[in-house]
PDB file of C-alpha atoms in Angstrom:
ATOM      1  CA  MET A 193      49.468 -20.123  40.881  1.00 42.00           C
ATOM      2  CA  ASN A 194      48.160 -23.473  41.118  1.00 43.00           C
ATOM      3  CA  HIS A 195      44.492 -22.256  40.590  1.00 43.00           C
ATOM      4  CA  SER A 196      45.245 -20.594  37.258  1.00 41.00           C
ATOM      5  CA  ALA A 197      46.793 -23.566  35.929  1.00 40.00           C
ATOM      6  CA  GLN A 198      44.024 -25.838  36.724  1.00 40.00           C
ATOM      7  CA  PRO A 199      41.448 -25.055  33.519  1.00 40.00           C
ATOM      8  CA  MET A 200      44.612 -25.791  31.041  1.00 44.00           C
ATOM      9  CA  VAL A 201      44.833 -29.336  32.775  1.00 48.00           C
ATOM     10  CA  THR A 202      40.978 -30.030  32.109  1.00 57.00           C
ATOM     11  CA  ASP A 203      41.234 -28.365  28.702  1.00 73.00           C
ATOM     12  CA  LYS A 204      43.935 -30.780  27.598  1.00 79.00           C
ATOM     13  CA  GLN A 205      41.998 -33.834  29.475  1.00 82.00           C
ATOM     14  CA  ALA A 206      38.978 -32.721  27.196  1.00 79.00           C
ATOM     15  CA  VAL A 207      40.940 -32.612  24.129  1.00 77.00           C
ATOM     16  CA  ASP A 208      42.594 -35.955  24.791  1.00 81.00           C
ATOM     17  CA  SER A 209      39.139 -37.561  25.437  1.00 84.00           C
ATOM     18  CA  LEU A 210      37.686 -35.985  22.386  1.00 83.00           C
ATOM     19  CA  LEU A 211      40.569 -37.234  20.031  1.00 80.00           C
ATOM     20  CA  LYS A 212      39.833 -40.700  21.302  1.00 85.00           C
ATOM     21  CA  THR A 213      36.347 -40.167  19.787  1.00 87.00           C
ATOM     22  CA  ILE A 214      37.777 -39.247  16.300  1.00 90.00           C
ATOM     23  CA  ARG A 215      38.601 -41.718  13.745  1.00 87.00           C
ATOM     24  CA  ILE A 216      41.995 -41.058  12.097  1.00 90.00           C
ATOM     25  CA  PRO A 217      42.183 -43.425   8.987  1.00 91.00           C
ATOM     26  CA  PRO A 218      44.879 -45.516   9.602  1.00 91.00           C
ATOM     27  CA  ARG A 219      47.537 -45.483   7.035  1.00 92.00           C
ATOM     28  CA  PRO A 220      46.773 -48.086   4.344  1.00 92.00           C
ATOM     29  CA  SER A 221      49.416 -50.915   3.763  1.00 93.00           C
ATOM     30  CA  LEU A 222      49.420 -50.386  -0.127  1.00 92.00           C
ATOM     31  CA  LEU A 223      50.549 -46.742   0.949  1.00 94.00           C
ATOM     32  CA  VAL A 224      53.489 -48.158   3.222  1.00 94.00           C
ATOM     33  CA  GLU A 225      54.743 -50.156   0.406  1.00 95.00           C
ATOM     34  CA  MET A 226      54.518 -47.481  -2.309  1.00 95.00           C
ATOM     35  CA  GLN A 227      56.205 -45.330   0.186  1.00 94.00           C
ATOM     36  CA  LYS A 228      59.156 -47.639   0.901  1.00 95.00           C
ATOM     37  CA  GLU A 229      59.669 -48.306  -2.886  1.00 95.00           C
ATOM     38  CA  LEU A 230      59.479 -44.185  -3.600  1.00 94.00           C
ATOM     39  CA  ASN A 231      61.912 -43.417  -0.932  1.00 93.00           C
ATOM     40  CA  LYS A 232      64.939 -45.853  -2.221  1.00 94.00           C
ATOM     41  CA  ASN A 233      67.566 -43.796  -3.851  1.00 94.00           C
ATOM     42  CA  GLU A 234      66.580 -45.088  -7.416  1.00 94.00           C
ATOM     43  CA  PRO A 235      62.802 -45.869  -7.042  1.00 94.00           C
ATOM     44  CA  SER A 236      62.038 -48.774  -9.555  1.00 95.00           C
ATOM     45  CA  ALA A 237      59.209 -48.037 -11.930  1.00 95.00           C
ATOM     46  CA  GLN A 238      58.430 -51.968 -12.125  1.00 96.00           C
ATOM     47  CA  GLY A 239      58.553 -52.199  -8.142  1.00 96.00           C
ATOM     48  CA  LEU A 240      56.153 -49.568  -8.176  1.00 97.00           C
ATOM     49  CA  ALA A 241      53.925 -50.621 -10.804  1.00 97.00           C
ATOM     50  CA  LYS A 242      53.941 -54.383  -9.128  1.00 96.00           C
ATOM     51  CA  ILE A 243      52.660 -52.799  -6.155  1.00 96.00           C
ATOM     52  CA  ILE A 244      49.755 -51.078  -7.765  1.00 96.00           C
ATOM     53  CA  ALA A 245      48.842 -53.727 -10.013  1.00 95.00           C
ATOM     54  CA  ASN A 246      47.968 -55.854  -6.854  1.00 93.00           C
ATOM     55  CA  ASP A 247      44.842 -53.714  -6.095  1.00 93.00           C
ATOM     56  CA  VAL A 248      42.428 -53.743  -9.008  1.00 93.00           C
ATOM     57  CA  SER A 249      40.478 -50.514  -8.399  1.00 90.00           C
ATOM     58  CA  LEU A 250      43.826 -48.552  -7.834  1.00 91.00           C
ATOM     59  CA  ALA A 251      45.398 -49.955 -11.121  1.00 94.00           C
ATOM     60  CA  ALA A 252      42.101 -49.037 -12.951  1.00 94.00           C
ATOM     61  CA  SER A 253      42.076 -45.360 -11.460  1.00 91.00           C
ATOM     62  CA  LEU A 254      45.984 -45.157 -12.639  1.00 92.00           C
ATOM     63  CA  LEU A 255      44.918 -46.260 -16.182  1.00 93.00           C
ATOM     64  CA  LYS A 256      41.903 -43.849 -16.301  1.00 90.00           C
ATOM     65  CA  LEU A 257      43.850 -40.948 -15.072  1.00 86.00           C
ATOM     66  CA  THR A 258      46.971 -41.584 -16.980  1.00 88.00           C
ATOM     67  CA  ASN A 259      45.087 -41.692 -20.438  1.00 88.00           C
ATOM     68  CA  SER A 260      42.775 -38.525 -19.389  1.00 82.00           C
ATOM     69  CA  SER A 261      42.804 -35.278 -21.189  1.00 75.00           C
ATOM     70  CA  PHE A 262      44.738 -33.956 -17.820  1.00 72.00           C
ATOM     71  CA  PHE A 263      47.788 -35.543 -19.087  1.00 76.00           C
ATOM     72  CA  GLY A 264      47.426 -35.278 -22.769  1.00 78.00           C
ATOM     73  CA  LEU A 265      49.700 -37.918 -23.854  1.00 81.00           C
ATOM     74  CA  ARG A 266      50.167 -38.839 -27.420  1.00 84.00           C
ATOM     75  CA  LEU A 267      50.464 -42.691 -26.360  1.00 85.00           C
ATOM     76  CA  LYS A 268      47.553 -44.508 -24.443  1.00 90.00           C
ATOM     77  CA  ALA A 269      48.734 -46.372 -21.329  1.00 90.00           C
ATOM     78  CA  GLN A 270      48.134 -50.287 -22.128  1.00 92.00           C
ATOM     79  CA  SER A 271      48.735 -51.285 -18.722  1.00 95.00           C
ATOM     80  CA  VAL A 272      49.869 -50.420 -15.352  1.00 95.00           C
ATOM     81  CA  ASP A 273      53.640 -50.759 -16.304  1.00 95.00           C
ATOM     82  CA  HIS A 274      53.224 -48.758 -19.225  1.00 94.00           C
ATOM     83  CA  ALA A 275      51.332 -45.960 -17.226  1.00 94.00           C
ATOM     84  CA  VAL A 276      54.238 -45.972 -14.694  1.00 96.00           C
ATOM     85  CA  GLY A 277      56.522 -46.006 -17.572  1.00 94.00           C
ATOM     86  CA  LEU A 278      55.102 -42.957 -19.582  1.00 92.00           C
ATOM     87  CA  ILE A 279      54.537 -40.557 -16.195  1.00 92.00           C
ATOM     88  CA  GLY A 280      57.382 -41.571 -14.244  1.00 93.00           C
ATOM     89  CA  THR A 281      57.651 -42.975 -10.534  1.00 94.00           C
ATOM     90  CA  THR A 282      57.332 -39.352  -8.745  1.00 91.00           C
ATOM     91  CA  GLN A 283      54.065 -38.244 -10.596  1.00 89.00           C
ATOM     92  CA  THR A 284      52.729 -42.118 -10.208  1.00 93.00           C
ATOM     93  CA  GLY A 285      53.241 -41.450  -6.533  1.00 93.00           C
ATOM     94  CA  MET A 286      51.330 -38.306  -6.273  1.00 89.00           C
ATOM     95  CA  LEU A 287      48.604 -39.504  -8.168  1.00 88.00           C
ATOM     96  CA  MET A 288      48.200 -42.842  -6.090  1.00 93.00           C
ATOM     97  CA  THR A 289      48.617 -41.109  -2.743  1.00 92.00           C
ATOM     98  CA  GLY A 290      45.349 -38.880  -3.630  1.00 89.00           C
ATOM     99  CA  ILE A 291      43.424 -41.859  -4.939  1.00 89.00           C
ATOM    100  CA  ILE A 292      44.222 -43.743  -1.770  1.00 92.00           C
ATOM    101  CA  ALA A 293      43.379 -40.719   0.323  1.00 91.00           C
ATOM    102  CA  ARG A 294      40.320 -40.343  -1.343  1.00 88.00           C
ATOM    103  CA  GLN A 295      39.124 -44.289  -0.635  1.00 86.00           C
ATOM    104  CA  SER A 296      40.158 -43.774   2.901  1.00 88.00           C
ATOM    105  CA  ILE A 297      37.825 -40.748   3.703  1.00 84.00           C
ATOM    106  CA  ASN A 298      34.598 -41.897   3.205  1.00 67.00           C
ATOM    107  CA  ALA A 299      32.407 -39.555   5.268  1.00 53.00           C
ATOM    108  CA  SER A 300      29.484 -41.570   4.316  1.00 50.00           C
ATOM    109  CA  ALA A 301      26.755 -39.337   4.209  1.00 41.00           C
ATOM    110  CA  LEU A 302      28.386 -36.484   2.448  1.00 56.00           C
ATOM    111  CA  SER A 303      29.238 -35.583  -1.249  1.00 70.00           C
ATOM    112  CA  LEU A 304      32.563 -34.791  -1.010  1.00 82.00           C
ATOM    113  CA  GLY A 305      32.918 -34.293  -4.639  1.00 83.00           C
ATOM    114  CA  LYS A 306      33.494 -30.486  -4.448  1.00 87.00           C
ATOM    115  CA  PHE A 307      36.002 -30.858  -1.431  1.00 90.00           C
ATOM    116  CA  TRP A 308      38.166 -33.343  -3.701  1.00 90.00           C
ATOM    117  CA  ASP A 309      37.761 -31.212  -6.669  1.00 91.00           C
ATOM    118  CA  PHE A 310      39.185 -28.304  -4.553  1.00 94.00           C
ATOM    119  CA  SER A 311      41.874 -30.153  -3.097  1.00 94.00           C
ATOM    120  CA  THR A 312      42.959 -31.483  -6.572  1.00 91.00           C
ATOM    121  CA  LYS A 313      42.935 -27.855  -8.126  1.00 94.00           C
ATOM    122  CA  ARG A 314      45.123 -26.615  -4.794  1.00 97.00           C
ATOM    123  CA  ALA A 315      47.557 -29.655  -5.460  1.00 94.00           C
ATOM    124  CA  GLN A 316      47.806 -28.734  -9.209  1.00 92.00           C
ATOM    125  CA  ALA A 317      48.176 -24.854  -8.571  1.00 96.00           C
ATOM    126  CA  LEU A 318      51.175 -25.567  -5.542  1.00 96.00           C
ATOM    127  CA  SER A 319      53.043 -28.215  -8.093  1.00 92.00           C
ATOM    128  CA  ALA A 320      53.180 -25.085 -10.338  1.00 93.00           C
ATOM    129  CA  MET A 321      53.694 -22.332  -8.242  1.00 96.00           C
ATOM    130  CA  VAL A 322      57.199 -24.079  -6.887  1.00 95.00           C
ATOM    131  CA  LYS A 323      58.478 -24.010 -10.095  1.00 94.00           C
ATOM    132  CA  ARG A 324      58.473 -20.200  -9.859  1.00 94.00           C
ATOM    133  CA  PHE A 325      58.992 -19.911  -6.238  1.00 96.00           C
ATOM    134  CA  PRO A 326      60.994 -23.067  -5.166  1.00 96.00           C
ATOM    135  CA  VAL A 327      60.442 -23.472  -1.308  1.00 96.00           C
ATOM    136  CA  CYS A 328      60.136 -27.271  -1.711  1.00 95.00           C
ATOM    137  CA  SER A 329      60.133 -30.191  -4.188  1.00 91.00           C
ATOM    138  CA  SER A 330      56.703 -30.419  -6.606  1.00 89.00           C
ATOM    139  CA  ASP A 331      55.718 -33.669  -5.222  1.00 88.00           C
ATOM    140  CA  VAL A 332      55.945 -32.385  -1.645  1.00 92.00           C
ATOM    141  CA  ALA A 333      54.097 -29.123  -2.489  1.00 94.00           C
ATOM    142  CA  HIS A 334      51.188 -31.676  -4.294  1.00 93.00           C
ATOM    143  CA  THR A 335      50.751 -33.470  -1.435  1.00 94.00           C
ATOM    144  CA  PHE A 336      50.645 -30.732   0.815  1.00 97.00           C
ATOM    145  CA  GLY A 337      47.893 -29.473  -1.587  1.00 96.00           C
ATOM    146  CA  LEU A 338      45.825 -32.675  -1.510  1.00 94.00           C
ATOM    147  CA  PHE A 339      45.951 -33.215   2.358  1.00 96.00           C
ATOM    148  CA  CYS A 340      45.735 -29.450   3.495  1.00 97.00           C
ATOM    149  CA  ASP A 341      42.113 -29.745   4.420  1.00 97.00           C
ATOM    150  CA  ILE A 342      41.908 -33.514   4.913  1.00 96.00           C
ATOM    151  CA  GLY A 343      40.959 -32.814   8.738  1.00 96.00           C
ATOM    152  CA  VAL A 344      37.440 -31.223   7.576  1.00 95.00           C
ATOM    153  CA  PRO A 345      35.668 -34.555   6.325  1.00 93.00           C
ATOM    154  CA  ILE A 346      37.234 -36.274   9.117  1.00 93.00           C
ATOM    155  CA  LEU A 347      35.451 -33.758  11.523  1.00 94.00           C
ATOM    156  CA  MET A 348      32.487 -34.050   9.239  1.00 92.00           C
ATOM    157  CA  GLU A 349      32.181 -37.684   9.922  1.00 89.00           C
ATOM    158  CA  ARG A 350      32.568 -37.001  13.885  1.00 91.00           C
ATOM    159  CA  PHE A 351      30.261 -33.811  14.378  1.00 93.00           C
ATOM    160  CA  PRO A 352      26.782 -33.736  12.667  1.00 92.00           C
ATOM    161  CA  ASP A 353      26.990 -29.822  12.993  1.00 95.00           C
ATOM    162  CA  TYR A 354      30.527 -29.307  11.650  1.00 95.00           C
ATOM    163  CA  ALA A 355      29.556 -28.487   8.168  1.00 92.00           C
ATOM    164  CA  GLU A 356      27.728 -25.357   9.535  1.00 96.00           C
ATOM    165  CA  THR A 357      30.984 -24.391  11.617  1.00 97.00           C
ATOM    166  CA  TRP A 358      32.962 -24.615   8.334  1.00 96.00           C
ATOM    167  CA  LYS A 359      30.757 -22.750   6.569  1.00 95.00           C
ATOM    168  CA  LYS A 360      30.961 -19.865   9.431  1.00 97.00           C
ATOM    169  CA  ALA A 361      34.567 -19.978   9.926  1.00 97.00           C
ATOM    170  CA  ASN A 362      35.160 -19.261   6.200  1.00 96.00           C
ATOM    171  CA  ASN A 363      33.250 -16.481   6.134  1.00 96.00           C
ATOM    172  CA  GLU A 364      34.813 -15.047   9.282  1.00 96.00           C
ATOM    173  CA  PHE A 365      36.797 -11.619   8.401  1.00 97.00           C
ATOM    174  CA  ASP A 366      38.455 -11.014  11.908  1.00 96.00           C
ATOM    175  CA  LEU A 367      39.083 -14.038  14.159  1.00 97.00           C
ATOM    176  CA  PRO A 368      41.181 -16.882  13.084  1.00 97.00           C
ATOM    177  CA  LEU A 369      39.656 -19.670  11.216  1.00 98.00           C
ATOM    178  CA  THR A 370      40.576 -22.275  13.469  1.00 98.00           C
ATOM    179  CA  GLN A 371      39.557 -20.345  16.581  1.00 97.00           C
ATOM    180  CA  ILE A 372      35.855 -20.827  15.217  1.00 97.00           C
ATOM    181  CA  GLU A 373      36.485 -24.467  15.044  1.00 97.00           C
ATOM    182  CA  ASP A 374      37.983 -24.594  18.585  1.00 95.00           C
ATOM    183  CA  ASN A 375      35.055 -22.864  20.033  1.00 95.00           C
ATOM    184  CA  HIS A 376      32.759 -25.075  18.778  1.00 95.00           C
ATOM    185  CA  HIS A 377      34.374 -28.191  18.689  1.00 95.00           C
ATOM    186  CA  ILE A 378      37.795 -28.156  21.103  1.00 92.00           C
ATOM    187  CA  THR A 379      39.434 -28.914  17.893  1.00 95.00           C
ATOM    188  CA  ASN A 380      40.361 -27.843  14.421  1.00 97.00           C
ATOM    189  CA  HIS A 381      40.810 -29.337  10.869  1.00 98.00           C
ATOM    190  CA  ALA A 382      44.448 -28.345  10.881  1.00 98.00           C
ATOM    191  CA  SER A 383      45.415 -30.261  13.993  1.00 96.00           C
ATOM    192  CA  ILE A 384      43.549 -33.135  12.790  1.00 96.00           C
ATOM    193  CA  GLY A 385      44.862 -33.138   9.674  1.00 97.00           C
ATOM    194  CA  SER A 386      47.898 -32.625  10.796  1.00 97.00           C
ATOM    195  CA  LEU A 387      47.674 -35.760  13.129  1.00 95.00           C
ATOM    196  CA  MET A 388      46.491 -37.737  10.170  1.00 95.00           C
ATOM    197  CA  ALA A 389      49.622 -36.602   7.991  1.00 95.00           C
ATOM    198  CA  ARG A 390      51.864 -37.768  10.855  1.00 95.00           C
ATOM    199  CA  THR A 391      50.025 -41.357  10.883  1.00 94.00           C
ATOM    200  CA  TRP A 392      50.349 -41.488   7.335  1.00 94.00           C
ATOM    201  CA  GLY A 393      54.175 -40.998   7.546  1.00 92.00           C
ATOM    202  CA  LEU A 394      53.780 -37.898   4.918  1.00 93.00           C
ATOM    203  CA  PRO A 395      56.944 -35.830   4.993  1.00 92.00           C
ATOM    204  CA  GLU A 396      57.575 -33.652   8.263  1.00 95.00           C
ATOM    205  CA  GLN A 397      57.072 -30.321   6.542  1.00 96.00           C
ATOM    206  CA  VAL A 398      53.554 -31.331   5.062  1.00 97.00           C
ATOM    207  CA  SER A 399      52.307 -32.109   8.475  1.00 97.00           C
ATOM    208  CA  THR A 400      53.865 -28.833   9.930  1.00 98.00           C
ATOM    209  CA  ALA A 401      52.392 -26.785   7.214  1.00 98.00           C
ATOM    210  CA  ILE A 402      49.222 -28.173   7.625  1.00 98.00           C
ATOM    211  CA  LEU A 403      49.141 -27.491  11.313  1.00 98.00           C
ATOM    212  CA  LEU A 404      50.033 -23.739  10.820  1.00 98.00           C
ATOM    213  CA  HIS A 405      48.337 -23.046   7.740  1.00 98.00           C
ATOM    214  CA  HIS A 406      45.627 -20.527   9.144  1.00 98.00           C
ATOM    215  CA  ASP A 407      48.353 -19.032  11.304  1.00 98.00           C
ATOM    216  CA  TYR A 408      49.547 -16.207   9.067  1.00 98.00           C
ATOM    217  CA  SER A 409      52.144 -15.036  12.011  1.00 98.00           C
ATOM    218  CA  THR A 410      53.870 -17.916  10.831  1.00 98.00           C
ATOM    219  CA  LEU A 411      54.963 -16.279   7.696  1.00 98.00           C
ATOM    220  CA  GLU A 412      57.007 -13.624   9.770  1.00 98.00           C
ATOM    221  CA  ASP A 413      58.338 -16.457  11.937  1.00 97.00           C
ATOM    222  CA  THR A 414      61.992 -16.842  10.774  1.00 96.00           C
ATOM    223  CA  ALA A 415      62.462 -19.540  13.386  1.00 97.00           C
ATOM    224  CA  THR A 416      59.887 -21.808  11.383  1.00 97.00           C
ATOM    225  CA  GLU A 417      61.355 -23.582   8.283  1.00 97.00           C
ATOM    226  CA  ASP A 418      61.184 -21.857   4.890  1.00 97.00           C
ATOM    227  CA  SER A 419      59.343 -24.785   3.258  1.00 97.00           C
ATOM    228  CA  VAL A 420      56.708 -24.460   5.749  1.00 98.00           C
ATOM    229  CA  ARG A 421      56.119 -20.855   5.498  1.00 98.00           C
ATOM    230  CA  GLY A 422      56.469 -21.256   1.629  1.00 98.00           C
ATOM    231  CA  LEU A 423      53.836 -23.746   1.336  1.00 98.00           C
ATOM    232  CA  ILE A 424      51.517 -21.542   3.591  1.00 98.00           C
ATOM    233  CA  ALA A 425      52.033 -18.527   1.826  1.00 98.00           C
ATOM    234  CA  LEU A 426      51.687 -20.210  -1.759  1.00 98.00           C
ATOM    235  CA  SER A 427      48.542 -22.384  -0.679  1.00 98.00           C
ATOM    236  CA  THR A 428      46.928 -18.870   0.606  1.00 98.00           C
ATOM    237  CA  LEU A 429      47.115 -17.424  -3.120  1.00 98.00           C
ATOM    238  CA  ALA A 430      46.191 -20.662  -4.491  1.00 98.00           C
ATOM    239  CA  GLU A 431      42.969 -20.944  -2.737  1.00 98.00           C
ATOM    240  CA  TYR A 432      42.115 -17.201  -3.434  1.00 98.00           C
ATOM    241  CA  ALA A 433      42.742 -18.203  -6.970  1.00 98.00           C
ATOM    242  CA  ILE A 434      40.409 -21.136  -6.980  1.00 98.00           C
ATOM    243  CA  GLN A 435      37.887 -19.076  -5.266  1.00 97.00           C
ATOM    244  CA  LYS A 436      37.823 -16.449  -7.601  1.00 96.00           C
ATOM    245  CA  TYR A 437      37.777 -19.173 -10.506  1.00 97.00           C
ATOM    246  CA  GLU A 438      34.652 -20.535  -8.651  1.00 95.00           C
ATOM    247  CA  GLY A 439      33.101 -17.169  -8.728  1.00 95.00           C
ATOM    248  CA  GLN A 440      33.098 -16.228  -4.995  1.00 93.00           C
ATOM    249  CA  GLU A 441      33.037 -12.330  -4.617  1.00 84.00           C
ATOM    250  CA  SER A 442      35.078 -12.322  -1.483  1.00 91.00           C
ATOM    251  CA  SER A 443      37.450 -14.608   0.433  1.00 96.00           C
ATOM    252  CA  ALA A 444      38.125 -13.778   4.382  1.00 97.00           C
ATOM    253  CA  GLU A 445      41.385 -15.955   4.579  1.00 98.00           C
ATOM    254  CA  TRP A 446      42.771 -13.586   1.565  1.00 98.00           C
ATOM    255  CA  PHE A 447      41.703 -10.512   3.485  1.00 98.00           C
ATOM    256  CA  LYS A 448      43.155 -11.922   6.741  1.00 98.00           C
ATOM    257  CA  ALA A 449      46.482 -12.995   5.314  1.00 98.00           C
ATOM    258  CA  ARG A 450      47.169 -10.787   1.879  1.00 98.00           C
ATOM    259  CA  GLU A 451      49.742  -8.371   3.423  1.00 98.00           C
ATOM    260  CA  ARG A 452      51.831 -11.201   5.048  1.00 98.00           C
ATOM    261  CA  VAL A 453      51.481 -13.452   1.986  1.00 98.00           C
ATOM    262  CA  CYS A 454      52.703 -10.808  -0.421  1.00 98.00           C
ATOM    263  CA  GLN A 455      55.467  -9.529   1.714  1.00 98.00           C
ATOM    264  CA  TYR A 456      56.601 -13.147   2.202  1.00 98.00           C
ATOM    265  CA  LEU A 457      56.645 -13.853  -1.315  1.00 97.00           C
ATOM    266  CA  GLY A 458      58.430 -10.340  -2.195  1.00 97.00           C
ATOM    267  CA  ILE A 459      55.270  -9.420  -4.372  1.00 97.00           C
ATOM    268  CA  GLY A 460      52.485  -6.773  -4.665  1.00 98.00           C
ATOM    269  CA  LEU A 461      49.030  -7.062  -4.460  1.00 97.00           C
ATOM    270  CA  HIS A 462      48.802  -6.773  -8.269  1.00 97.00           C
ATOM    271  CA  ASP A 463      51.370  -9.280  -8.884  1.00 97.00           C
ATOM    272  CA  ALA A 464      49.235 -11.744  -6.556  1.00 97.00           C
ATOM    273  CA  GLU A 465      46.413 -10.880  -8.907  1.00 97.00           C
ATOM    274  CA  ASP A 466      48.626 -11.705 -12.099  1.00 97.00           C
ATOM    275  CA  TRP A 467      49.656 -15.011 -10.669  1.00 97.00           C
ATOM    276  CA  CYS A 468      45.672 -15.806  -9.850  1.00 97.00           C
ATOM    277  CA  GLU A 469      44.964 -15.223 -13.420  1.00 97.00           C
ATOM    278  CA  GLU A 470      47.653 -17.627 -14.828  1.00 97.00           C
ATOM    279  CA  LEU A 471      46.406 -20.285 -12.407  1.00 97.00           C
ATOM    280  CA  GLN A 472      42.643 -19.387 -13.369  1.00 96.00           C
ATOM    281  CA  ASP A 473      44.283 -20.408 -16.937  1.00 95.00           C
ATOM    282  CA  MET A 474      45.784 -23.561 -15.874  1.00 93.00           C
ATOM    283  CA  PHE A 475      42.327 -24.456 -14.389  1.00 93.00           C
ATOM    284  CA  ASN A 476      40.854 -24.006 -17.702  1.00 91.00           C
ATOM    285  CA  HIS A 477      43.294 -25.739 -19.649  1.00 85.00           C
ATOM    286  CA  ASN A 478      42.927 -28.899 -17.236  1.00 77.00           C
ATOM    287  CA  HIS A 479      39.471 -28.714 -17.248  1.00 68.00           C
TER     288      HIS A 479
END
């Protein structure tokens, strides 16, 4: 008995020592202050504006985004106070969390433009999808959409050959994507992303959904919280829509997950394609 238990211990030690070498960005103090304000029973727009105004680059980013065509507001925000008043505290919190995440993940040698573009589209798609399939609030869905693959740039920073692994894993039609990562690096982007979400004090269903988002058997596991399963199902469909929008012919993840996703959402494959088209229209509109 003892003999067969040995390798497990070694593996756990290997994982533990590896984790010590992976830099999980600490939770920025500004995010802590923002979360405190947003978690109050009645968050104050002025209180939130005051926190944001303390950071010049964040304040500038908020104004730029509020006045962008994405919101299409009739009025242009003149100040941080005005911006928070126009778009509301929840929306401000979502935007700021995204900007702070971008600033914290600076895998130096990498061009992460495409990564953030994909993450932003997924966050927007999930915010819209939970209105139709209400598994959680739209701000939780948005946060999950943004942070879902946050482990990817962290692992790129740690392993010079991770980009190759990621590419290979995304083209794997049989094995789970995370298994390919585990085989090469003893860890995967879902575990690391979940760890970062917990470190940053994001909602528990977000860190759990990040951990499990490539384990499609979760969709059939009634012991798992509904919000977690819903986020996994919706994000898998959202990613398929984004890949189609970007002209990708086939999607390995959709191939592996589609039957379980459709079953969980109570829709047919044909309906899933309709959802994709609606999301693609939304991406065109937001572009």
